Amino acid sequence: MSPSPRTDALASDQLSVEHLLGIKDLIPADIDLIFRTADGFKEVLGRPIKKVPSLRDITIANLFFESSTRTRVSFELAEKRLSADVVNFSSSGSSVSKGETLIDTVNNILAMKVDMVVMRHPDPGAAVFLSRHVGARIVNAGDGTHEHPTQALLDAYSIREKLGKVKGVRVLIAGDILHSRVALSNIFCLQKLGAEVMLCGPSTLMPKHIEALGVKVERDLDKALRWCDVANMLRIQLERQGGDGIANFPSLREYAMVYGLDLARYKRIGKDVVIMHPGPINRGVEVSSEVADHANSIILDQVQNGVAVRMAVLYLLAARIPRNAV
Ligand code: CP
C-alpha cells in the first residue's frame, strides 16, 4: 500500500502544511520532524557562534497585536539565529489605530517583499483568516483563546527532553482552561504524540463538553497531581476574566488556596512530578515561588527550548516556499 500524501511528511522530510495555524492541522510525523530539526538547532545554539545562514534570503515580519514577552523575543531570536531579515510591528503606534484593516495592514507590509508573517492577535481565527487572504507563510503566535501552536510544540519537546519520551506520559493541565489557547494546543499536541491528558480547574474555568476531546477532567487538584507525571500549571488570564460581567472565582487568594501549587502541596504528592508553566507566572497564584524555582521545575528549559523549536518551524516552513518566488 502506498503512503498517503498526508502521512508521508516524515519520509519526505517536509511538513504536510504550508502555514502553522494550529496543532490541530499537523500530523504526528510533522511534530516528529519539527522535534528532530529542533534537536539540530539546539546543538547550534550551544556553539560559541549561535548562527546559521539557512534563511539569509528570507524576510520575516513579526506582527504583534497583543502583549507578549517570551513568544516575541523567542521568534525574533530564532529568526536572527537563522540569518533572516526581520521587521517588527506592534499595533500600538501603527495605522491600525487609524482604522486600517488587518488585511490592508498585512498586505502593505508584504508589498515590501516580506516572505513570512508571525502573528499574535486577540481574535480566535485571525491567523487562519490571514492565511486565506494574503500571499505569505503564516505562523500563529497565539490567536485569542484558540491556539498557540509553538508553545505546545516547545512544551512537548521539553517533556521529551526531560523524560525521554512523550508517548504514555500522564500530563496534567491545571488552571484557567476556559481562556487558554495553550491548553487547546497542548491537548492536540500531546494526544497526537500518545500522551494521556487530564484537566483540572474550577468548573467556571472549564469549557463545557471538553471531555469530548478525549481528556480526563478532575476537580480535585490533589488527586490530579497524584495521577500525573507532569503538571502544566496555566496562568490565570486576568485580562480575559469576567467578560460577561460575572467573576469566575471569588478572589485570587481563594483560587491560590484551592488550585495553586505551593511547596507543601507539592511535597504531599510524594513523587517527582515535573513542573511546567507557559508564563508569564502570577507567582503565589498558580505556583508559589518555591515551586516555580524547584529542582523539578522545567519552566526556564521551556523558554530555552522555544528558540530551537521556533527555528525548526521557520526553517521547515521556509523550505516550502518555492525558491524562484524568494
Ligand atoms: N507563553 C507565552 O505566550 O508568553 P508571552 O505572552 O509572554 O509571549
Tab-separated table of C-alpha atoms in Angstrom, residues 51 55-64 72-89 109 113-116 118 314:
chain	number	residue	atom	x	y	z
A	51	LYS	CA	24.028	31.370	13.954
A	55	LEU	CA	17.219	31.843	5.965
A	56	ARG	CA	19.511	34.627	4.729
A	57	ASP	CA	17.258	35.061	1.652
A	58	ILE	CA	14.042	35.273	3.711
A	59	THR	CA	12.348	38.305	5.288
A	60	ILE	CA	10.020	37.753	8.248
A	61	ALA	CA	7.562	40.228	9.777
A	62	ASN	CA	6.589	39.768	13.423
A	63	LEU	CA	3.128	41.313	13.847
A	64	PHE	CA	2.032	41.561	17.465
A	72	ARG	CA	8.012	37.744	20.679
A	73	VAL	CA	11.628	37.657	21.856
A	74	SER	CA	11.894	33.931	21.097
A	75	PHE	CA	10.675	34.301	17.497
A	76	GLU	CA	12.950	37.293	16.891
A	77	LEU	CA	15.968	35.425	18.256
A	78	ALA	CA	15.061	32.306	16.234
A	79	GLU	CA	14.826	34.404	13.055
A	80	LYS	CA	18.132	36.160	13.720
A	81	ARG	CA	19.888	32.854	14.549
A	82	LEU	CA	18.716	31.652	11.096
A	83	SER	CA	20.069	34.877	9.465
A	84	ALA	CA	16.627	36.027	8.260
A	85	ASP	CA	15.908	39.726	7.777
A	86	VAL	CA	13.434	40.731	10.484
A	87	VAL	CA	10.885	43.528	10.766
A	88	ASN	CA	8.856	44.051	13.955
A	89	PHE	CA	5.396	45.576	14.088
A	109	ILE	CA	3.862	45.077	4.865
A	113	LYS	CA	8.774	41.890	-0.075
A	114	VAL	CA	8.138	40.005	3.155
A	115	ASP	CA	8.020	36.193	2.836
A	116	MET	CA	6.683	35.059	6.205
A	118	VAL	CA	4.487	35.601	12.558
A	314	LEU	CA	10.500	28.683	10.484
